[in-house]
Amino acid sequence: MAPFLPKGDELKVDDSLSKPGQPRCKVSVDGTLHLYLRGDIVEPDFDPLEATEQSMRRLGNPAPADGIGDGATIADHGAMAVGACTHQGEKRQYVLDVDAVDHPQDTSERRLALERFVRAQLPVAMEAEGCRP
C-alpha cells in the first residue's frame, strides 16, 4: 500500500464494514481517506466490469488491463479485477475493487502502481476468502 499513501502522522485502517465474502478496508492518513478496498464473491453469470463501467468512468479514463485474472480495468483513481473461482463448492467470481487513490501524484505512475497492485493482490484476496481458481 506504500505507493498509494502520502506521508503523515496518523495511519488508520478501518475494516468494520467487512462481512464474510465481502471484505472492506478503508485506509486514511491524517484523517483523509486515501485507499478503499472492497472484495465481493458474486454469481458467475454477472459481469462486474460491465456493470460498474459508469462508476469506473468516474475514476477517470478506465482502460482494460491484460493478464490480470479474468478481466481488469485500471482507471486514474482506482481499479477493478475479476477472477473466476469455486467458493464453497459452487462456481463464483471474486471481484477486487480499489478506489479513492490519489497518490502518487503522477497519473501514469499511479495507474502503473494500481495495475501492479491488483495483479498481485487478486489471487491473495481470493485465497483469503476461500475462493479457489
mmCIF file of N, CA and C in Angstrom:
data_model
loop_
_atom_site.group_PDB
_atom_site.id
_atom_site.type_symbol
_atom_site.label_atom_id
_atom_site.label_comp_id
_atom_site.label_asym_id
_atom_site.label_seq_id
_atom_site.Cartn_x
_atom_site.Cartn_y
_atom_site.Cartn_z
ATOM 1 N N MET A 1 0.813 -1.198 0.000
ATOM 2 C CA MET A 1 0.000 0.000 0.000
ATOM 3 C C MET A 1 0.852 1.256 0.000
ATOM 4 N N ALA A 2 2.130 1.096 0.192
ATOM 5 C CA ALA A 2 3.017 2.249 0.315
ATOM 6 C C ALA A 2 2.917 3.244 -0.831
ATOM 7 N N PRO A 3 2.856 2.806 -2.108
ATOM 8 C CA PRO A 3 2.844 3.839 -3.141
ATOM 9 C C PRO A 3 1.563 4.666 -3.150
ATOM 10 N N PHE A 4 0.501 4.194 -2.502
ATOM 11 C CA PHE A 4 -0.776 4.890 -2.542
ATOM 12 C C PHE A 4 -0.995 5.850 -1.377
ATOM 13 N N LEU A 5 -0.110 5.805 -0.387
ATOM 14 C CA LEU A 5 -0.330 6.605 0.812
ATOM 15 C C LEU A 5 0.695 7.729 0.929
ATOM 16 N N PRO A 6 0.227 8.932 1.228
ATOM 17 C CA PRO A 6 1.157 10.047 1.429
ATOM 18 C C PRO A 6 1.808 9.940 2.808
ATOM 19 N N LYS A 7 2.839 10.710 3.009
ATOM 20 C CA LYS A 7 3.450 10.774 4.338
ATOM 21 C C LYS A 7 2.476 11.465 5.272
ATOM 22 N N GLY A 8 2.528 11.065 6.521
ATOM 23 C CA GLY A 8 1.643 11.660 7.507
ATOM 24 C C GLY A 8 1.972 11.149 8.886
ATOM 25 N N ASP A 9 1.236 11.660 9.869
ATOM 26 C CA ASP A 9 1.488 11.303 11.264
ATOM 27 C C ASP A 9 0.608 10.160 11.754
ATOM 28 N N GLU A 10 -0.615 10.057 11.221
ATOM 29 C CA GLU A 10 -1.534 9.056 11.743
ATOM 30 C C GLU A 10 -2.126 8.206 10.609
ATOM 31 N N LEU A 11 -1.883 6.905 10.683
ATOM 32 C CA LEU A 11 -2.442 5.939 9.740
ATOM 33 C C LEU A 11 -3.592 5.229 10.432
ATOM 34 N N LYS A 12 -4.753 5.179 9.759
ATOM 35 C CA LYS A 12 -5.908 4.499 10.332
ATOM 36 C C LYS A 12 -6.438 3.499 9.303
ATOM 37 N N VAL A 13 -6.629 2.253 9.741
ATOM 38 C CA VAL A 13 -7.189 1.199 8.905
ATOM 39 C C VAL A 13 -8.517 0.783 9.530
ATOM 40 N N ASP A 14 -9.592 0.899 8.758
ATOM 41 C CA ASP A 14 -10.930 0.582 9.246
ATOM 42 C C ASP A 14 -11.510 -0.545 8.400
ATOM 43 N N ASP A 15 -11.716 -1.699 9.023
ATOM 44 C CA ASP A 15 -12.335 -2.822 8.316
ATOM 45 C C ASP A 15 -13.675 -3.199 8.946
ATOM 46 N N SER A 16 -14.295 -2.244 9.619
ATOM 47 C CA SER A 16 -15.537 -2.510 10.347
ATOM 48 C C SER A 16 -16.724 -2.829 9.428
ATOM 49 N N LEU A 17 -16.638 -2.517 8.142
ATOM 50 C CA LEU A 17 -17.738 -2.793 7.221
ATOM 51 C C LEU A 17 -17.647 -4.182 6.598
ATOM 52 N N SER A 18 -16.611 -4.939 6.936
ATOM 53 C CA SER A 18 -16.403 -6.269 6.360
ATOM 54 C C SER A 18 -17.449 -7.261 6.849
ATOM 55 N N LYS A 19 -17.805 -8.180 5.929
ATOM 56 C CA LYS A 19 -18.693 -9.298 6.225
ATOM 57 C C LYS A 19 -18.086 -10.523 5.558
ATOM 58 N N PRO A 20 -18.504 -11.725 5.920
ATOM 59 C CA PRO A 20 -17.997 -12.907 5.217
ATOM 60 C C PRO A 20 -18.273 -12.813 3.711
ATOM 61 N N GLY A 21 -17.237 -13.009 2.914
ATOM 62 C CA GLY A 21 -17.367 -12.915 1.465
ATOM 63 C C GLY A 21 -17.391 -11.499 0.940
ATOM 64 N N GLN A 22 -17.292 -10.512 1.835
ATOM 65 C CA GLN A 22 -17.311 -9.111 1.440
ATOM 66 C C GLN A 22 -16.324 -8.298 2.294
ATOM 67 N N PRO A 23 -15.024 -8.539 2.125
ATOM 68 C CA PRO A 23 -14.065 -7.756 2.908
ATOM 69 C C PRO A 23 -14.044 -6.295 2.451
ATOM 70 N N ARG A 24 -13.888 -5.410 3.403
ATOM 71 C CA ARG A 24 -13.814 -3.968 3.144
ATOM 72 C C ARG A 24 -12.687 -3.398 3.984
ATOM 73 N N CYS A 25 -11.983 -2.441 3.435
ATOM 74 C CA CYS A 25 -10.901 -1.813 4.180
ATOM 75 C C CYS A 25 -10.722 -0.378 3.708
ATOM 76 N N LYS A 26 -10.856 0.563 4.640
ATOM 77 C CA LYS A 26 -10.609 1.973 4.359
ATOM 78 C C LYS A 26 -9.308 2.360 5.043
ATOM 79 N N VAL A 27 -8.426 3.002 4.284
ATOM 80 C CA VAL A 27 -7.137 3.417 4.828
ATOM 81 C C VAL A 27 -7.045 4.938 4.733
ATOM 82 N N SER A 28 -6.855 5.561 5.882
ATOM 83 C CA SER A 28 -6.766 7.023 5.957
ATOM 84 C C SER A 28 -5.423 7.438 6.537
ATOM 85 N N VAL A 29 -4.949 8.574 6.079
ATOM 86 C CA VAL A 29 -3.742 9.178 6.628
ATOM 87 C C VAL A 29 -4.127 10.573 7.102
ATOM 88 N N ASP A 30 -3.853 10.849 8.365
ATOM 89 C CA ASP A 30 -4.173 12.138 8.978
ATOM 90 C C ASP A 30 -5.631 12.539 8.747
ATOM 91 N N GLY A 31 -6.537 11.549 8.841
ATOM 92 C CA GLY A 31 -7.964 11.812 8.745
ATOM 93 C C GLY A 31 -8.523 11.897 7.333
ATOM 94 N N THR A 32 -7.699 11.703 6.309
ATOM 95 C CA THR A 32 -8.164 11.769 4.927
ATOM 96 C C THR A 32 -8.091 10.383 4.294
ATOM 97 N N LEU A 33 -9.206 9.934 3.698
ATOM 98 C CA LEU A 33 -9.257 8.638 3.036
ATOM 99 C C LEU A 33 -8.365 8.655 1.800
ATOM 100 N N HIS A 34 -7.470 7.659 1.710
ATOM 101 C CA HIS A 34 -6.563 7.572 0.559
ATOM 102 C C HIS A 34 -6.651 6.242 -0.168
ATOM 103 N N LEU A 35 -7.368 5.277 0.392
ATOM 104 C CA LEU A 35 -7.465 3.975 -0.246
ATOM 105 C C LEU A 35 -8.678 3.250 0.315
ATOM 106 N N TYR A 36 -9.511 2.735 -0.588
ATOM 107 C CA TYR A 36 -10.661 1.954 -0.178
ATOM 108 C C TYR A 36 -10.646 0.668 -0.986
ATOM 109 N N LEU A 37 -10.542 -0.454 -0.285
ATOM 110 C CA LEU A 37 -10.502 -1.778 -0.911
ATOM 111 C C LEU A 37 -11.792 -2.519 -0.608
ATOM 112 N N ARG A 38 -12.352 -3.138 -1.653
ATOM 113 C CA ARG A 38 -13.549 -3.949 -1.490
ATOM 114 C C ARG A 38 -13.348 -5.270 -2.208
ATOM 115 N N GLY A 39 -13.875 -6.311 -1.641
ATOM 116 C CA GLY A 39 -13.894 -7.611 -2.282
ATOM 117 C C GLY A 39 -15.300 -8.165 -2.214
ATOM 118 N N ASP A 40 -15.706 -8.862 -3.265
ATOM 119 C CA ASP A 40 -17.035 -9.451 -3.291
ATOM 120 C C ASP A 40 -16.992 -10.779 -4.028
ATOM 121 N N ILE A 41 -17.704 -11.751 -3.504
ATOM 122 C CA ILE A 41 -17.909 -13.013 -4.192
ATOM 123 C C ILE A 41 -19.285 -12.911 -4.834
ATOM 124 N N VAL A 42 -19.320 -13.029 -6.176
ATOM 125 C CA VAL A 42 -20.564 -12.814 -6.915
ATOM 126 C C VAL A 42 -20.882 -14.010 -7.817
ATOM 127 N N GLU A 43 -22.078 -14.017 -8.356
ATOM 128 C CA GLU A 43 -22.544 -15.077 -9.254
ATOM 129 C C GLU A 43 -21.671 -15.140 -10.505
ATOM 130 N N PRO A 44 -21.527 -16.322 -11.102
ATOM 131 C CA PRO A 44 -20.651 -16.470 -12.258
ATOM 132 C C PRO A 44 -21.191 -15.853 -13.548
ATOM 133 N N ASP A 45 -22.503 -15.649 -13.655
ATOM 134 C CA ASP A 45 -23.075 -15.111 -14.892
ATOM 135 C C ASP A 45 -23.210 -13.588 -14.875
ATOM 136 N N PHE A 46 -22.678 -12.937 -13.875
ATOM 137 C CA PHE A 46 -22.716 -11.490 -13.708
ATOM 138 C C PHE A 46 -21.397 -10.914 -14.200
ATOM 139 N N ASP A 47 -21.434 -9.832 -14.992
ATOM 140 C CA ASP A 47 -20.203 -9.193 -15.471
ATOM 141 C C ASP A 47 -19.962 -7.912 -14.682
ATOM 142 N N PRO A 48 -19.166 -7.986 -13.608
ATOM 143 C CA PRO A 48 -18.960 -6.818 -12.764
ATOM 144 C C PRO A 48 -18.257 -5.675 -13.489
ATOM 145 N N LEU A 49 -17.396 -5.985 -14.457
ATOM 146 C CA LEU A 49 -16.702 -4.918 -15.189
ATOM 147 C C LEU A 49 -17.688 -4.111 -16.027
ATOM 148 N N GLU A 50 -18.641 -4.785 -16.642
ATOM 149 C CA GLU A 50 -19.653 -4.086 -17.432
ATOM 150 C C GLU A 50 -20.620 -3.341 -16.516
ATOM 151 N N ALA A 51 -21.022 -3.985 -15.431
ATOM 152 C CA ALA A 51 -21.991 -3.390 -14.512
ATOM 153 C C ALA A 51 -21.467 -2.120 -13.849
ATOM 154 N N THR A 52 -20.166 -2.030 -13.658
ATOM 155 C CA THR A 52 -19.597 -0.858 -12.973
ATOM 156 C C THR A 52 -18.876 0.081 -13.935
ATOM 157 N N GLU A 53 -19.134 -0.071 -15.224
ATOM 158 C CA GLU A 53 -18.457 0.756 -16.222
ATOM 159 C C GLU A 53 -18.628 2.252 -15.937
ATOM 160 N N GLN A 54 -19.831 2.670 -15.571
ATOM 161 C CA GLN A 54 -20.070 4.082 -15.310
ATOM 162 C C GLN A 54 -19.301 4.554 -14.073
ATOM 163 N N SER A 55 -19.276 3.753 -13.019
ATOM 164 C CA SER A 55 -18.532 4.171 -11.826
ATOM 165 C C SER A 55 -17.034 4.180 -12.098
ATOM 166 N N MET A 56 -16.568 3.292 -12.970
ATOM 167 C CA MET A 56 -15.144 3.319 -13.327
ATOM 168 C C MET A 56 -14.819 4.591 -14.108
ATOM 169 N N ARG A 57 -15.761 5.072 -14.929
ATOM 170 C CA ARG A 57 -15.532 6.345 -15.640
ATOM 171 C C ARG A 57 -15.372 7.491 -14.659
ATOM 172 N N ARG A 58 -16.077 7.416 -13.562
ATOM 173 C CA ARG A 58 -15.969 8.450 -12.523
ATOM 174 C C ARG A 58 -14.555 8.499 -11.955
ATOM 175 N N LEU A 59 -13.842 7.356 -12.018
ATOM 176 C CA LEU A 59 -12.470 7.291 -11.514
ATOM 177 C C LEU A 59 -11.446 7.772 -12.541
ATOM 178 N N GLY A 60 -11.889 8.057 -13.755
ATOM 179 C CA GLY A 60 -11.019 8.670 -14.759
ATOM 180 C C GLY A 60 -10.366 7.726 -15.734
ATOM 181 N N ASN A 61 -10.740 7.828 -16.992
ATOM 182 C CA ASN A 61 -10.079 7.145 -18.105
ATOM 183 C C ASN A 61 -9.891 5.642 -17.910
ATOM 184 N N PRO A 62 -10.947 4.883 -17.635
ATOM 185 C CA PRO A 62 -10.782 3.444 -17.443
ATOM 186 C C PRO A 62 -10.324 2.763 -18.732
ATOM 187 N N ALA A 63 -9.444 1.796 -18.570
ATOM 188 C CA ALA A 63 -8.942 1.026 -19.709
ATOM 189 C C ALA A 63 -8.700 -0.404 -19.255
ATOM 190 N N PRO A 64 -8.941 -1.375 -20.146
ATOM 191 C CA PRO A 64 -8.689 -2.778 -19.793
ATOM 192 C C PRO A 64 -7.202 -3.014 -19.541
ATOM 193 N N ALA A 65 -6.932 -3.944 -18.650
ATOM 194 C CA ALA A 65 -5.552 -4.362 -18.367
ATOM 195 C C ALA A 65 -5.457 -5.844 -18.675
ATOM 196 N N ASP A 66 -4.486 -6.223 -19.469
ATOM 197 C CA ASP A 66 -4.321 -7.613 -19.883
ATOM 198 C C ASP A 66 -3.637 -8.453 -18.813
ATOM 199 N N GLY A 67 -4.006 -9.733 -18.784
ATOM 200 C CA GLY A 67 -3.294 -10.707 -17.972
ATOM 201 C C GLY A 67 -3.547 -10.654 -16.482
ATOM 202 N N ILE A 68 -4.639 -10.004 -16.074
ATOM 203 C CA ILE A 68 -4.990 -9.965 -14.651
ATOM 204 C C ILE A 68 -6.292 -10.717 -14.481
ATOM 205 N N GLY A 69 -6.229 -11.854 -13.792
ATOM 206 C CA GLY A 69 -7.423 -12.649 -13.547
ATOM 207 C C GLY A 69 -8.183 -12.938 -14.830
ATOM 208 N N ASP A 70 -9.499 -12.791 -14.758
ATOM 209 C CA ASP A 70 -10.362 -12.995 -15.919
ATOM 210 C C ASP A 70 -10.815 -11.676 -16.513
ATOM 211 N N GLY A 71 -10.200 -10.598 -16.080
ATOM 212 C CA GLY A 71 -10.501 -9.274 -16.605
ATOM 213 C C GLY A 71 -10.186 -8.224 -15.565
ATOM 214 N N ALA A 72 -9.726 -7.082 -16.033
ATOM 215 C CA ALA A 72 -9.410 -5.986 -15.116
ATOM 216 C C ALA A 72 -9.529 -4.661 -15.856
ATOM 217 N N THR A 73 -9.849 -3.637 -15.102
ATOM 218 C CA THR A 73 -9.905 -2.278 -15.608
ATOM 219 C C THR A 73 -9.088 -1.404 -14.670
ATOM 220 N N ILE A 74 -8.236 -0.578 -15.254
ATOM 221 C CA ILE A 74 -7.425 0.365 -14.483
ATOM 222 C C ILE A 74 -7.878 1.764 -14.858
ATOM 223 N N ALA A 75 -8.127 2.603 -13.862
ATOM 224 C CA ALA A 75 -8.516 3.991 -14.080
ATOM 225 C C ALA A 75 -7.501 4.902 -13.380
ATOM 226 N N ASP A 76 -7.706 6.197 -13.509
ATOM 227 C CA ASP A 76 -6.770 7.154 -12.912
ATOM 228 C C ASP A 76 -6.757 7.094 -11.384
ATOM 229 N N HIS A 77 -7.909 6.772 -10.778
ATOM 230 C CA HIS A 77 -8.013 6.803 -9.311
ATOM 231 C C HIS A 77 -8.549 5.511 -8.719
ATOM 232 N N GLY A 78 -8.450 4.410 -9.458
ATOM 233 C CA GLY A 78 -8.921 3.137 -8.935
ATOM 234 C C GLY A 78 -8.786 2.029 -9.956
ATOM 235 N N ALA A 79 -9.186 0.833 -9.558
ATOM 236 C CA ALA A 79 -9.077 -0.333 -10.437
ATOM 237 C C ALA A 79 -10.064 -1.392 -9.983
ATOM 238 N N MET A 80 -10.353 -2.314 -10.915
ATOM 239 C CA MET A 80 -11.188 -3.464 -10.594
ATOM 240 C C MET A 80 -10.629 -4.663 -11.331
ATOM 241 N N ALA A 81 -10.598 -5.802 -10.644
ATOM 242 C CA ALA A 81 -10.149 -7.048 -11.250
ATOM 243 C C ALA A 81 -11.109 -8.160 -10.836
ATOM 244 N N VAL A 82 -11.293 -9.128 -11.756
ATOM 245 C CA VAL A 82 -12.236 -10.213 -11.547
ATOM 246 C C VAL A 82 -11.534 -11.540 -11.801
ATOM 247 N N GLY A 83 -11.792 -12.510 -10.935
ATOM 248 C CA GLY A 83 -11.250 -13.849 -11.119
ATOM 249 C C GLY A 83 -12.327 -14.898 -10.897
ATOM 250 N N ALA A 84 -12.469 -15.828 -11.857
ATOM 251 C CA ALA A 84 -13.412 -16.937 -11.692
ATOM 252 C C ALA A 84 -12.875 -17.868 -10.613
ATOM 253 N N CYS A 85 -13.787 -18.449 -9.840
ATOM 254 C CA CYS A 85 -13.342 -19.314 -8.757
ATOM 255 C C CYS A 85 -14.448 -20.271 -8.341
ATOM 256 N N THR A 86 -14.076 -21.157 -7.435
ATOM 257 C CA THR A 86 -15.043 -22.031 -6.774
ATOM 258 C C THR A 86 -15.059 -21.636 -5.307
ATOM 259 N N HIS A 87 -16.241 -21.335 -4.809
ATOM 260 C CA HIS A 87 -16.404 -20.946 -3.410
ATOM 261 C C HIS A 87 -17.470 -21.838 -2.792
ATOM 262 N N GLN A 88 -17.097 -22.555 -1.757
ATOM 263 C CA GLN A 88 -17.997 -23.490 -1.077
ATOM 264 C C GLN A 88 -18.646 -24.455 -2.069
ATOM 265 N N GLY A 89 -17.821 -24.942 -3.015
ATOM 266 C CA GLY A 89 -18.263 -25.945 -3.967
ATOM 267 C C GLY A 89 -19.059 -25.428 -5.156
ATOM 268 N N GLU A 90 -19.247 -24.117 -5.251
ATOM 269 C CA GLU A 90 -20.029 -23.557 -6.356
ATOM 270 C C GLU A 90 -19.195 -22.564 -7.165
ATOM 271 N N LYS A 91 -19.481 -22.509 -8.460
ATOM 272 C CA LYS A 91 -18.785 -21.567 -9.330
ATOM 273 C C LYS A 91 -19.199 -20.153 -8.959
ATOM 274 N N ARG A 92 -18.200 -19.310 -8.802
ATOM 275 C CA ARG A 92 -18.408 -17.905 -8.444
ATOM 276 C C ARG A 92 -17.339 -17.061 -9.132
ATOM 277 N N GLN A 93 -17.383 -15.761 -8.870
ATOM 278 C CA GLN A 93 -16.337 -14.830 -9.284
ATOM 279 C C GLN A 93 -15.951 -13.999 -8.069
ATOM 280 N N TYR A 94 -14.680 -13.669 -8.017
ATOM 281 C CA TYR A 94 -14.222 -12.760 -6.969
ATOM 282 C C TYR A 94 -13.914 -11.425 -7.624
ATOM 283 N N VAL A 95 -14.419 -10.350 -7.044
ATOM 284 C CA VAL A 95 -14.215 -9.010 -7.568
ATOM 285 C C VAL A 95 -13.407 -8.214 -6.555
ATOM 286 N N LEU A 96 -12.254 -7.710 -6.982
ATOM 287 C CA LEU A 96 -11.423 -6.836 -6.163
ATOM 288 C C LEU A 96 -11.557 -5.431 -6.720
ATOM 289 N N ASP A 97 -11.950 -4.498 -5.862
ATOM 290 C CA ASP A 97 -12.199 -3.118 -6.269
ATOM 291 C C ASP A 97 -11.331 -2.196 -5.415
ATOM 292 N N VAL A 98 -10.587 -1.323 -6.062
ATOM 293 C CA VAL A 98 -9.706 -0.365 -5.382
ATOM 294 C C VAL A 98 -10.170 1.030 -5.781
ATOM 295 N N ASP A 99 -10.375 1.900 -4.794
ATOM 296 C CA ASP A 99 -10.971 3.210 -5.055
ATOM 297 C C ASP A 99 -10.283 4.267 -4.193
ATOM 298 N N ALA A 100 -10.530 5.518 -4.504
ATOM 299 C CA ALA A 100 -10.082 6.678 -3.726
ATOM 300 C C ALA A 100 -8.574 6.874 -3.757
ATOM 301 N N VAL A 101 -7.914 6.413 -4.799
ATOM 302 C CA VAL A 101 -6.459 6.508 -4.880
ATOM 303 C C VAL A 101 -6.064 7.840 -5.527
ATOM 304 N N ASP A 102 -5.255 8.622 -4.842
ATOM 305 C CA ASP A 102 -4.781 9.879 -5.418
ATOM 306 C C ASP A 102 -3.263 10.056 -5.308
ATOM 307 N N HIS A 103 -2.583 9.014 -4.857
ATOM 308 C CA HIS A 103 -1.119 9.016 -4.799
ATOM 309 C C HIS A 103 -0.599 7.796 -5.526
ATOM 310 N N PRO A 104 0.505 7.865 -6.185
ATOM 311 C CA PRO A 104 1.386 9.007 -6.410
ATOM 312 C C PRO A 104 0.697 10.107 -7.234
ATOM 313 N N GLN A 105 1.273 11.289 -7.191
ATOM 314 C CA GLN A 105 0.707 12.442 -7.882
ATOM 315 C C GLN A 105 0.683 12.248 -9.394
ATOM 316 N N ASP A 106 1.725 11.666 -9.954
ATOM 317 C CA ASP A 106 1.807 11.439 -11.394
ATOM 318 C C ASP A 106 0.806 10.352 -11.796
ATOM 319 N N THR A 107 -0.129 10.690 -12.694
ATOM 320 C CA THR A 107 -1.207 9.772 -13.069
ATOM 321 C C THR A 107 -0.681 8.490 -13.704
ATOM 322 N N SER A 108 0.285 8.575 -14.596
ATOM 323 C CA SER A 108 0.785 7.356 -15.239
ATOM 324 C C SER A 108 1.484 6.456 -14.231
ATOM 325 N N GLU A 109 2.205 7.043 -13.291
ATOM 326 C CA GLU A 109 2.847 6.268 -12.225
ATOM 327 C C GLU A 109 1.794 5.611 -11.329
ATOM 328 N N ARG A 110 0.724 6.359 -11.025
ATOM 329 C CA ARG A 110 -0.360 5.842 -10.186
ATOM 330 C C ARG A 110 -1.065 4.675 -10.882
ATOM 331 N N ARG A 111 -1.348 4.817 -12.166
ATOM 332 C CA ARG A 111 -2.010 3.749 -12.913
ATOM 333 C C ARG A 111 -1.141 2.487 -12.955
ATOM 334 N N LEU A 112 0.153 2.660 -13.144
ATOM 335 C CA LEU A 112 1.068 1.525 -13.157
ATOM 336 C C LEU A 112 1.086 0.840 -11.786
ATOM 337 N N ALA A 113 1.097 1.633 -10.719
ATOM 338 C CA ALA A 113 1.072 1.074 -9.362
ATOM 339 C C ALA A 113 -0.236 0.336 -9.109
ATOM 340 N N LEU A 114 -1.356 0.869 -9.587
ATOM 341 C CA LEU A 114 -2.646 0.190 -9.437
ATOM 342 C C LEU A 114 -2.656 -1.137 -10.186
ATOM 343 N N GLU A 115 -2.113 -1.146 -11.392
ATOM 344 C CA GLU A 115 -2.068 -2.389 -12.163
ATOM 345 C C GLU A 115 -1.229 -3.445 -11.448
ATOM 346 N N ARG A 116 -0.069 -3.046 -10.958
ATOM 347 C CA ARG A 116 0.784 -3.988 -10.215
ATOM 348 C C ARG A 116 0.076 -4.501 -8.971
ATOM 349 N N PHE A 117 -0.607 -3.605 -8.277
ATOM 350 C CA PHE A 117 -1.288 -3.960 -7.044
ATOM 351 C C PHE A 117 -2.385 -4.990 -7.285
ATOM 352 N N VAL A 118 -3.292 -4.737 -8.236
ATOM 353 C CA VAL A 118 -4.384 -5.686 -8.452
ATOM 354 C C VAL A 118 -3.867 -7.009 -9.027
ATOM 355 N N ARG A 119 -2.823 -6.948 -9.829
ATOM 356 C CA ARG A 119 -2.224 -8.179 -10.366
ATOM 357 C C ARG A 119 -1.709 -9.058 -9.213
ATOM 358 N N ALA A 120 -1.068 -8.442 -8.242
ATOM 359 C CA ALA A 120 -0.511 -9.186 -7.107
ATOM 360 C C ALA A 120 -1.574 -9.567 -6.079
ATOM 361 N N GLN A 121 -2.544 -8.684 -5.846
ATOM 362 C CA GLN A 121 -3.482 -8.892 -4.747
ATOM 363 C C GLN A 121 -4.699 -9.731 -5.091
ATOM 364 N N LEU A 122 -5.104 -9.800 -6.357
ATOM 365 C CA LEU A 122 -6.290 -10.584 -6.696
ATOM 366 C C LEU A 122 -6.168 -12.032 -6.233
ATOM 367 N N PRO A 123 -5.091 -12.751 -6.564
ATOM 368 C CA PRO A 123 -5.016 -14.146 -6.105
ATOM 369 C C PRO A 123 -4.915 -14.262 -4.590
ATOM 370 N N VAL A 124 -4.268 -13.322 -3.928
ATOM 371 C CA VAL A 124 -4.137 -13.337 -2.467
ATOM 372 C C VAL A 124 -5.505 -13.116 -1.815
ATOM 373 N N ALA A 125 -6.253 -12.152 -2.322
ATOM 374 C CA ALA A 125 -7.579 -11.853 -1.768
ATOM 375 C C ALA A 125 -8.535 -13.029 -1.998
ATOM 376 N N MET A 126 -8.468 -13.626 -3.190
ATOM 377 C CA MET A 126 -9.313 -14.786 -3.488
ATOM 378 C C MET A 126 -9.023 -15.926 -2.516
ATOM 379 N N GLU A 127 -7.760 -16.215 -2.324
ATOM 380 C CA GLU A 127 -7.347 -17.288 -1.407
ATOM 381 C C GLU A 127 -7.828 -17.004 0.015
ATOM 382 N N ALA A 128 -7.678 -15.758 0.446
ATOM 383 C CA ALA A 128 -8.083 -15.385 1.812
ATOM 384 C C ALA A 128 -9.582 -15.574 2.042
ATOM 385 N N GLU A 129 -10.380 -15.441 1.002
ATOM 386 C CA GLU A 129 -11.824 -15.602 1.120
ATOM 387 C C GLU A 129 -12.298 -17.015 0.772
ATOM 388 N N GLY A 130 -11.342 -17.924 0.524
ATOM 389 C CA GLY A 130 -11.717 -19.292 0.218
ATOM 390 C C GLY A 130 -12.289 -19.462 -1.176
ATOM 391 N N CYS A 131 -11.880 -18.607 -2.076
ATOM 392 C CA CYS A 131 -12.353 -18.621 -3.452
ATOM 393 C C CYS A 131 -11.218 -19.193 -4.304
ATOM 394 N N ARG A 132 -11.306 -20.468 -4.636
ATOM 395 C CA ARG A 132 -10.215 -21.166 -5.335
ATOM 396 C C ARG A 132 -10.351 -21.087 -6.853
ATOM 397 N N PRO A 133 -9.257 -20.824 -7.565
ATOM 398 C CA PRO A 133 -9.331 -20.764 -9.038
ATOM 399 C C PRO A 133 -9.765 -22.084 -9.639
#
